[in-house]
mmCIF file of C-alpha atoms and ligand atoms in Angstrom:
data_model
loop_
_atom_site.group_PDB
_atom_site.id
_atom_site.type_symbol
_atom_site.label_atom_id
_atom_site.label_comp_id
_atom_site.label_asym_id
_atom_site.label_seq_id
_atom_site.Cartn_x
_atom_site.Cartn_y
_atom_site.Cartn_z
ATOM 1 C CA UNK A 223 22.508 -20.566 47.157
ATOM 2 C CA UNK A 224 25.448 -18.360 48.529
ATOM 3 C CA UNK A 225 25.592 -15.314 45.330
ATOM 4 C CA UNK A 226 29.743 -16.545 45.093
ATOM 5 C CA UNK A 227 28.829 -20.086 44.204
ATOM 6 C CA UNK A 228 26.219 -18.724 41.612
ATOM 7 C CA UNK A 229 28.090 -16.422 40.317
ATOM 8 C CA UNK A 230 30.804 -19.329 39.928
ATOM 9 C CA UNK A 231 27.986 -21.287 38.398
ATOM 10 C CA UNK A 232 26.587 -18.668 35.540
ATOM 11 C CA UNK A 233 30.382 -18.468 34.408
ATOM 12 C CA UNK A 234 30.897 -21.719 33.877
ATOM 13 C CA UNK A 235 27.475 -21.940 31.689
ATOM 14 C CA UNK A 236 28.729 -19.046 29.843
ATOM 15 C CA UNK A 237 31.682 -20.723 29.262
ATOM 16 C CA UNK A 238 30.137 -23.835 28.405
ATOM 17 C CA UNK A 239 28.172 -22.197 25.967
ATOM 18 C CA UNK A 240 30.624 -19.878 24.667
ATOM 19 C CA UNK A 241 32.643 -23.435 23.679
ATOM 20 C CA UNK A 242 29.528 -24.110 21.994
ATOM 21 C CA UNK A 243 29.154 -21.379 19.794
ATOM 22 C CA UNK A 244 32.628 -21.181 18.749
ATOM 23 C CA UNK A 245 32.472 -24.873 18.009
ATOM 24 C CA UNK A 246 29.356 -24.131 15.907
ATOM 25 C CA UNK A 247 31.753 -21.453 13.840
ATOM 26 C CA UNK A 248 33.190 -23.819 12.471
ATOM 27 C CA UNK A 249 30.134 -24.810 10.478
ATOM 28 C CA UNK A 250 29.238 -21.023 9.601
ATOM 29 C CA UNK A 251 28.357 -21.413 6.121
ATOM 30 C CA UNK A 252 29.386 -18.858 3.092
ATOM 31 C CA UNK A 253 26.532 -19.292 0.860
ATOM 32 C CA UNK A 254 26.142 -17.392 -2.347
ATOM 33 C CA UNK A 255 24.262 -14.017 -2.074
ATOM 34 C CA UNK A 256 23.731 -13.379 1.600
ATOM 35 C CA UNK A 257 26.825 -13.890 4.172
ATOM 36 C CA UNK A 258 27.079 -16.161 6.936
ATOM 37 C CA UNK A 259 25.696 -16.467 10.080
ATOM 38 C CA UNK A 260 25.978 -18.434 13.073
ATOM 39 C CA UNK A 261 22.794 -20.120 13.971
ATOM 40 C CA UNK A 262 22.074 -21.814 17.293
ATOM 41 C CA UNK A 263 18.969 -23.266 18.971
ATOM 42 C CA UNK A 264 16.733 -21.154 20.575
ATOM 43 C CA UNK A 265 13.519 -22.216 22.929
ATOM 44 C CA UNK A 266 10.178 -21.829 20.284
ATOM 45 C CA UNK A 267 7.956 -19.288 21.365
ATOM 46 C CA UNK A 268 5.161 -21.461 21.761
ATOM 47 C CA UNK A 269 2.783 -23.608 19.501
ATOM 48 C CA UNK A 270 4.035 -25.449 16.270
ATOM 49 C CA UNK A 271 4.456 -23.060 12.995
ATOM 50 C CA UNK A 272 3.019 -23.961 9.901
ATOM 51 C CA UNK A 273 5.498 -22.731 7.302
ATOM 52 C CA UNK A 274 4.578 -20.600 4.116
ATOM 53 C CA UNK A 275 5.220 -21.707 1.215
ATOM 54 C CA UNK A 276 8.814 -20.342 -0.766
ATOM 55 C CA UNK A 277 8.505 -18.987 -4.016
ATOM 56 C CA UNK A 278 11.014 -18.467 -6.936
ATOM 57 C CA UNK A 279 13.682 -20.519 -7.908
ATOM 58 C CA UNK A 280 13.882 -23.207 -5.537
ATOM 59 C CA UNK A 281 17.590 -23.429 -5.384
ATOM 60 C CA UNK A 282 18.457 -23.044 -1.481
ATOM 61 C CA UNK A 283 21.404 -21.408 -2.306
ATOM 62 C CA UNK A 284 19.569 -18.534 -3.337
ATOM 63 C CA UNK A 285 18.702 -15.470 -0.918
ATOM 64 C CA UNK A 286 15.552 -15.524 0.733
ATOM 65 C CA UNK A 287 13.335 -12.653 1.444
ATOM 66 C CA UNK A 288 10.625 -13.094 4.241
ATOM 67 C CA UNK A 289 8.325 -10.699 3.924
ATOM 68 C CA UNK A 290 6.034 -9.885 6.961
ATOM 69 C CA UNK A 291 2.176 -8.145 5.804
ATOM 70 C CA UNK A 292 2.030 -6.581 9.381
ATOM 71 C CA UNK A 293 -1.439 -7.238 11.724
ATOM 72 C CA UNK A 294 -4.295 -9.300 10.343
ATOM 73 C CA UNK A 295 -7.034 -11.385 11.358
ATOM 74 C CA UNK A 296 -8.815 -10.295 14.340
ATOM 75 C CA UNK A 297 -5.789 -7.512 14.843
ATOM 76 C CA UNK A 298 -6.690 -4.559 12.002
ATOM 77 C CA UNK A 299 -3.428 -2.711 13.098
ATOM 78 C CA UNK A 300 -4.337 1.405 12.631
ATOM 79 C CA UNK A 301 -7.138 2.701 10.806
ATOM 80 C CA UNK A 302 -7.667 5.326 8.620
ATOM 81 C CA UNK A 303 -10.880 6.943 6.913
ATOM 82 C CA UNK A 304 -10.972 3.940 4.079
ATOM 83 C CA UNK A 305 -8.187 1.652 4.781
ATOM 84 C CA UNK A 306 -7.344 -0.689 7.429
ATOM 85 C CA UNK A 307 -3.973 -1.548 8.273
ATOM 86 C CA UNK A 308 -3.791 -5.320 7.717
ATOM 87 C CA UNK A 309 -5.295 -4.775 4.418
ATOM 88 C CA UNK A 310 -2.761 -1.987 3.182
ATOM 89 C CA UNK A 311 0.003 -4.135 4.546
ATOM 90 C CA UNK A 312 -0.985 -7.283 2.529
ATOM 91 C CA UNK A 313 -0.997 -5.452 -0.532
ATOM 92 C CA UNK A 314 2.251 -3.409 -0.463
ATOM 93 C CA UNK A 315 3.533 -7.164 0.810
ATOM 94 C CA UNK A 316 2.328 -8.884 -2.305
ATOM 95 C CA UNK A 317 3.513 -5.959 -4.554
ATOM 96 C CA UNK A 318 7.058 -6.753 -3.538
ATOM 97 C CA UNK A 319 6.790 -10.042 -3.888
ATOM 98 C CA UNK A 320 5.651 -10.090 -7.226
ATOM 99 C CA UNK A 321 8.818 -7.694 -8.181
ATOM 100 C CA UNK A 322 11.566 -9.930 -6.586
ATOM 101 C CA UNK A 323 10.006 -12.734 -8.628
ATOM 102 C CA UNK A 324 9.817 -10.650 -12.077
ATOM 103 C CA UNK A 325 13.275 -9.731 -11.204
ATOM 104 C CA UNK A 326 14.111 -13.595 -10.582
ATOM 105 C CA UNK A 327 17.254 -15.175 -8.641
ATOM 106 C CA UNK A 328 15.746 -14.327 -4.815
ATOM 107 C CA UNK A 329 13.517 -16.635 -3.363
ATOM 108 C CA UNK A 330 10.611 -14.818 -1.340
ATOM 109 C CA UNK A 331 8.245 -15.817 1.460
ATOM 110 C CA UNK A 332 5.382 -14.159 2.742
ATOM 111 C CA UNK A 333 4.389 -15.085 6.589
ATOM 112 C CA UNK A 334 0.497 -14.859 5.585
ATOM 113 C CA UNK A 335 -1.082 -14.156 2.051
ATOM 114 C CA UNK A 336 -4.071 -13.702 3.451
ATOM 115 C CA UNK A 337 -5.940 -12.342 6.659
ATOM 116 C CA UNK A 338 -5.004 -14.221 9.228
ATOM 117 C CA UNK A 339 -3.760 -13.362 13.148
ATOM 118 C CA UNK A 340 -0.122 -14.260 13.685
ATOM 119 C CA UNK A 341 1.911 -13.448 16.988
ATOM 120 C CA UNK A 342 4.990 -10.968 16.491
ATOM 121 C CA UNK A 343 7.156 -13.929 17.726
ATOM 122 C CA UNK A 344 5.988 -16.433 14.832
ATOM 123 C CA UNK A 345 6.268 -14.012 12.238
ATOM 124 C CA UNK A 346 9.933 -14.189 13.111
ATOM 125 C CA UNK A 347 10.110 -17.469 13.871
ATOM 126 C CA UNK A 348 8.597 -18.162 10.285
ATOM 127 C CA UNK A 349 11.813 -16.183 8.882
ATOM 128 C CA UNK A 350 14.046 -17.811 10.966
ATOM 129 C CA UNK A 351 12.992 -21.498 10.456
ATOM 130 C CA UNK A 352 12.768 -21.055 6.739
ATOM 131 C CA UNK A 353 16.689 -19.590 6.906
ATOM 132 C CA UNK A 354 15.628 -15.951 5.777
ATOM 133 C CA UNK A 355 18.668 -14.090 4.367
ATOM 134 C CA UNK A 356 16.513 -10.882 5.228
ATOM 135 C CA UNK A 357 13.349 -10.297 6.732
ATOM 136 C CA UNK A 358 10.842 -7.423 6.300
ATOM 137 C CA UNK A 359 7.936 -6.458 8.092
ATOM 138 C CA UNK A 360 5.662 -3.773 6.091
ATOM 139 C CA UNK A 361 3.270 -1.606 8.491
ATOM 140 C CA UNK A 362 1.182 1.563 8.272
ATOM 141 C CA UNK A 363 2.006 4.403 10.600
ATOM 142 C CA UNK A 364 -1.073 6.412 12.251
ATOM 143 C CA UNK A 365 -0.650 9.917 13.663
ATOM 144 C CA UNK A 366 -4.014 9.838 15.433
ATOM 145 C CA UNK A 367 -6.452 12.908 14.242
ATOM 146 C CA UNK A 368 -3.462 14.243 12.655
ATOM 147 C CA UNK A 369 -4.391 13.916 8.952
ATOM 148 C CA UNK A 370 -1.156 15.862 7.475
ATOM 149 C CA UNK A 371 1.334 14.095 8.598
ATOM 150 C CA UNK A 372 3.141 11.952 5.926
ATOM 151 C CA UNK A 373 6.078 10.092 5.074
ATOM 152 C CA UNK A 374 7.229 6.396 5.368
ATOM 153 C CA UNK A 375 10.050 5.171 8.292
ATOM 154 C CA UNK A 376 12.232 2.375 8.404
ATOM 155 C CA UNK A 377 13.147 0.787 11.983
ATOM 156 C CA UNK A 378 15.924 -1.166 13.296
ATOM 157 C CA UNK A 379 16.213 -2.799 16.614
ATOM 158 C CA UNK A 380 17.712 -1.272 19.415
ATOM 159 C CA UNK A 381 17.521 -2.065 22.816
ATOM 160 C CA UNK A 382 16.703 1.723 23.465
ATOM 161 C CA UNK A 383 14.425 3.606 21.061
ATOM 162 C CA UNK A 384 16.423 6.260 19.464
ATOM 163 C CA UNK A 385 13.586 9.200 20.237
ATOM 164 C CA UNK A 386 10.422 9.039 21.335
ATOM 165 C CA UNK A 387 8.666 8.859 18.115
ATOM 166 C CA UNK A 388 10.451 5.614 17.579
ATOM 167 C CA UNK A 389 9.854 4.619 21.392
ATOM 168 C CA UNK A 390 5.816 5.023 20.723
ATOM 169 C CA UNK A 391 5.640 3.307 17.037
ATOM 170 C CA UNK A 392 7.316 0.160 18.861
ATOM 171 C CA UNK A 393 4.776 0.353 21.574
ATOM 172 C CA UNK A 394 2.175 0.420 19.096
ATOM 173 C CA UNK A 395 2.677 -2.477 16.837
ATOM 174 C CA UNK A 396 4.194 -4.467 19.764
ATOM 175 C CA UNK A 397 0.862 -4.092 21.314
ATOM 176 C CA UNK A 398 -0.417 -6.259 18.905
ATOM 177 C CA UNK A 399 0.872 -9.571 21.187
ATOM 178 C CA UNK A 400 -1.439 -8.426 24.025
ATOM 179 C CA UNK A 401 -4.229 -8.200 21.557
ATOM 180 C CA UNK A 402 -4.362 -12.233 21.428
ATOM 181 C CA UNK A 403 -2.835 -12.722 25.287
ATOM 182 C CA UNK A 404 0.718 -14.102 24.113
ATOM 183 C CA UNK A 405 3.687 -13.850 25.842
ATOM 184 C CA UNK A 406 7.310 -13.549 24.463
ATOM 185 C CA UNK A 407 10.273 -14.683 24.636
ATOM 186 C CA UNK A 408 11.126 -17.589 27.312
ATOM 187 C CA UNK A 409 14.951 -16.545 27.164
ATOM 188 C CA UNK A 410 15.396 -13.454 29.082
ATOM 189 C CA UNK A 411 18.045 -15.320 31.375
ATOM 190 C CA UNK A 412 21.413 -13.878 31.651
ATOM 191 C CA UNK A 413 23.170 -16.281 29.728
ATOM 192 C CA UNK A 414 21.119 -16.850 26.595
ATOM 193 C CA UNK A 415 20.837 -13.062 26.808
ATOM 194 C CA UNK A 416 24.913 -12.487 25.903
ATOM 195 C CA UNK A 417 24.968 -15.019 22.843
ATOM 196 C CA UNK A 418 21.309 -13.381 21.620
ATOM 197 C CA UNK A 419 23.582 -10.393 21.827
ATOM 198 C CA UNK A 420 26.695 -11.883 19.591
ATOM 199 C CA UNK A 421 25.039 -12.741 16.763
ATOM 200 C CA UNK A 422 21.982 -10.131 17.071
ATOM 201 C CA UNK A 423 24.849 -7.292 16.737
ATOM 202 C CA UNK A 424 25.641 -8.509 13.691
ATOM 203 C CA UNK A 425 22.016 -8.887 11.861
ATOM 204 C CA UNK A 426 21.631 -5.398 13.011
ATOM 205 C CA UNK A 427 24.206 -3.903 11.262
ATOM 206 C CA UNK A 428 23.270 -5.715 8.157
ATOM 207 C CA UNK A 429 20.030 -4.569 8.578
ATOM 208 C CA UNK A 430 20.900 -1.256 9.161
ATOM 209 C CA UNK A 431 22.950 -1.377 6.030
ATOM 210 C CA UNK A 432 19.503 -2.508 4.081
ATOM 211 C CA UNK A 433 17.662 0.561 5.302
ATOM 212 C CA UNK A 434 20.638 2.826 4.101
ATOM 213 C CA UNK A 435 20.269 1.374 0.659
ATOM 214 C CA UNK A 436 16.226 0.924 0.441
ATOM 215 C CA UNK A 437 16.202 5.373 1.636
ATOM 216 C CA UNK A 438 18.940 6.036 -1.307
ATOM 217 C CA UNK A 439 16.716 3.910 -3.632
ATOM 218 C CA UNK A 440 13.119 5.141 -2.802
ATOM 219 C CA UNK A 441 14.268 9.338 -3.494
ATOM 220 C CA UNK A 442 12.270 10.146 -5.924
ATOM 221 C CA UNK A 443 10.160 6.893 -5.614
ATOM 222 C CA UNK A 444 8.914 7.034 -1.684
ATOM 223 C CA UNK A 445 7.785 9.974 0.535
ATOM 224 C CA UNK A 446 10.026 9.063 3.723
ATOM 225 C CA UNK A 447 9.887 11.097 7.019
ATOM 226 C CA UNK A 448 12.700 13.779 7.373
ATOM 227 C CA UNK A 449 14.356 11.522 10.081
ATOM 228 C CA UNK A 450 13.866 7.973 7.644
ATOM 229 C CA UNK A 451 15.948 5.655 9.731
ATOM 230 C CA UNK A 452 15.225 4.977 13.471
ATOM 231 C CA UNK A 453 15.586 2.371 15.888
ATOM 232 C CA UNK A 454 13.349 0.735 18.689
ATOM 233 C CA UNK A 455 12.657 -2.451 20.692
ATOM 234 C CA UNK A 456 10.199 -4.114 18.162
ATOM 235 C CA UNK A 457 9.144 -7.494 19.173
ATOM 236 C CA UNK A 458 9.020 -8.428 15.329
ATOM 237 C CA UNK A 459 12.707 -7.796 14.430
ATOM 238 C CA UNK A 460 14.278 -9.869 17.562
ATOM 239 C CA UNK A 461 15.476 -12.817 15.714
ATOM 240 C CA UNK A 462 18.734 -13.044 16.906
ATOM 241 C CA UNK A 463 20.742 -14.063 13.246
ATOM 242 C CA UNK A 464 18.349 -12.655 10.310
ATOM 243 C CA UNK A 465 18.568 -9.071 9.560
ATOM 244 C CA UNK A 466 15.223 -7.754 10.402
ATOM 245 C CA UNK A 467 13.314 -4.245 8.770
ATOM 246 C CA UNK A 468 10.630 -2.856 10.339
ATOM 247 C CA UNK A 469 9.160 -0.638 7.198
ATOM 248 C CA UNK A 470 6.136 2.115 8.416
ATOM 249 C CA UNK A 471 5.433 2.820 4.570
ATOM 250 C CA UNK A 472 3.508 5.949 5.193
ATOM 251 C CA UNK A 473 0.423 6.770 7.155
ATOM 252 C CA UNK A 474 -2.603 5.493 7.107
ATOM 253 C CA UNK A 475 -3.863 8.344 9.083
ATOM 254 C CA UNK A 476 -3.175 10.668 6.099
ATOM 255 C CA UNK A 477 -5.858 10.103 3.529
ATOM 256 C CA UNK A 478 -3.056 11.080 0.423
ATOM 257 C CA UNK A 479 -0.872 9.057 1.435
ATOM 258 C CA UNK A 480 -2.843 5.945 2.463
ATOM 259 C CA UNK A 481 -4.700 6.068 -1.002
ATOM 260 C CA UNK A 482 -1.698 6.017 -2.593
ATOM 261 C CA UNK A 483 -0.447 2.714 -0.475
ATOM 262 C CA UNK A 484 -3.375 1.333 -1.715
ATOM 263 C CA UNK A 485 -2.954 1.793 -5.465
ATOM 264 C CA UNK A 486 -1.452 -0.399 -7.682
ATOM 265 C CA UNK A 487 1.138 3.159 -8.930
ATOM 266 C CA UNK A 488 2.186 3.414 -5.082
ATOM 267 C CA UNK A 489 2.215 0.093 -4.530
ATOM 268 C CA UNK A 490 4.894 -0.761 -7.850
ATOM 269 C CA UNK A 491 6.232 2.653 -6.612
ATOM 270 C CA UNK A 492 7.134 0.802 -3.354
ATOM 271 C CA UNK A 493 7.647 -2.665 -4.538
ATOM 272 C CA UNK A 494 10.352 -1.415 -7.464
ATOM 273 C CA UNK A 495 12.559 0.991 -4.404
ATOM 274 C CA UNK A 496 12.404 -1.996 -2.451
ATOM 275 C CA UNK A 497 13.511 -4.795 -4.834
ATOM 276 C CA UNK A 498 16.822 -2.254 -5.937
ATOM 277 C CA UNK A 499 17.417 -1.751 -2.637
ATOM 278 C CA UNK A 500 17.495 -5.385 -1.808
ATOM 279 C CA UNK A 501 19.314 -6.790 -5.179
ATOM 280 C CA UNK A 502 22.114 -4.111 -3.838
ATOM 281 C CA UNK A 503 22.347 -5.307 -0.937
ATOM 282 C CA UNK A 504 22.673 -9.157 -1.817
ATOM 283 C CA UNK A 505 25.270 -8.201 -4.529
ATOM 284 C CA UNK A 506 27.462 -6.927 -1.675
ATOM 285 C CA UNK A 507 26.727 -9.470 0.360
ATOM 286 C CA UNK A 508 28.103 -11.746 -2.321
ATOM 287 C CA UNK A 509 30.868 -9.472 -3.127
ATOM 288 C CA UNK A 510 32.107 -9.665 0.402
HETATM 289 ZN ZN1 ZN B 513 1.503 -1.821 12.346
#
């Protein structure tokens, strides 16, 4: 085909589709606690999800936290001296969820409660079919042979890592899709690419927001990394309309600090930063 007449042709898709999205604008919904966004069909990454179960009040009107236990199953994620990632994960996961529900009005999710292999794309695909007002995925950070090194990160996406640090952690965890051979994303063409962008921009800043309030809330509570807030290309947090968190609570390469994960003190320490930082947030949200 002669590169005018498809040039000619992508507009008019874009067109057609922008009509489509604007059209769908007019159904944005306003719901108490988290916002509006839009929401539009995208291709499903693959095979049918089966979808956790919600916990907590089971009013849908009510935020919804999807939390994300990082690795699992066959996929360990980084190792330290006593701990495995997948195992660290689940429990700072289930920590948190047991604090949003003591704290009650949020509804919470967890992708797996127990140790099981999911791909990066279902975890959020999980968040996204079950309408996630926020969605957090809770890793381990390793710094190799490098036991000193301490302190817990927060990631946003970004199309380009802001340093290299960040650049490597997202090569790390997204690593874990090659682990069981599966491919992302069938929507890489041009088109679906600029309305990803619209309504990604958005989740991003509201995630970015989140991370803002969960470092202000964990002084005193969390160890964070001098440079707490960083942003990559992680495979988990490309939903295009939930505001996705990326949270490296510490490393697992540091025997301290991984112990600590692991105990029930660190682990309330963790869930009760968290839970403020999040019933802030929503109270904006609803404020707005
Ligand atoms: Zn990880």
């Amino acid at each position: 085909m002669p590169t005018r007449f498809r040039l000619y042709l992508i507009l008019a898709v874009v067109v057609a589709l922008a009509g489509a999205v604007l059209a769908f604008g007019a159904h944005r919904q306003r719901m108490a606690g988290h916002g509006y966004v839009v929401r539009f069909e995208l291709p499903q990454a693959g095979k049918r999800i089966g979808l956790p179960a919600i916990k907590g009040p089971q009013d849908p009107a009510r935020p919804l936290v999807v939390i994300d236990a990082g690795h699992g199953g066959h996929d360990p994620g980084a190792a330290g001296a006593d701990f495995q990632e997948k195992t660290l994960t689940l429990g700072l996961a289930r920590a948190l969820r047991g604090r949003l529900l003591a704290g009650g009005g949020i509804r919470v999710a967890l992708t797996r409660d127990d140790d099981r292999f999911l791909a990066l794309a279902e975890r959020r695909e999980i968040a996204r079919a079950l309408g996630a007002s926020v969605f957090l995925s809770i890793h381990a950070d390793s710094a190799g042979d490098d036991l000193n090194i301490a302190g817990a990160t927060l990631y946003t996406l970004a199309s380009r890592a802001s340093d290299a640090l960040a650049a490597q952690v997202a090569a790390r965890e997204n690593h874990a899709d090659r682990i069981n051979g599966v491919t992302l994303d069938g929507q890489s063409d041009a088109v679906s690419a600029i309305l990803v962008e619209l309504s990604q921009r958005r989740a991003r800043e509201e995630a970015g927001a989140l991370a803002r309030l969960i470092v202000r809330e964990g002084e005193g509570r969390l160890a964070f990394h001098p440079s707490p807030h960083r942003s990559a290309a992680f495979a988990v947090l490309k939903s295009p309309d939930v505001p996705s968190l990326l949270f490296e609570a510490g490393y697992i390469s540091n025997p301290d600090e991984a112990r600590r994960l692991a105990s029930p003190e660190g682990q309330a320490g963790f869930a009760d930063a968290v839970d403020k930082a999040i019933r802030i947030y929503f109270a904006r949200q609803a404020g707005n």
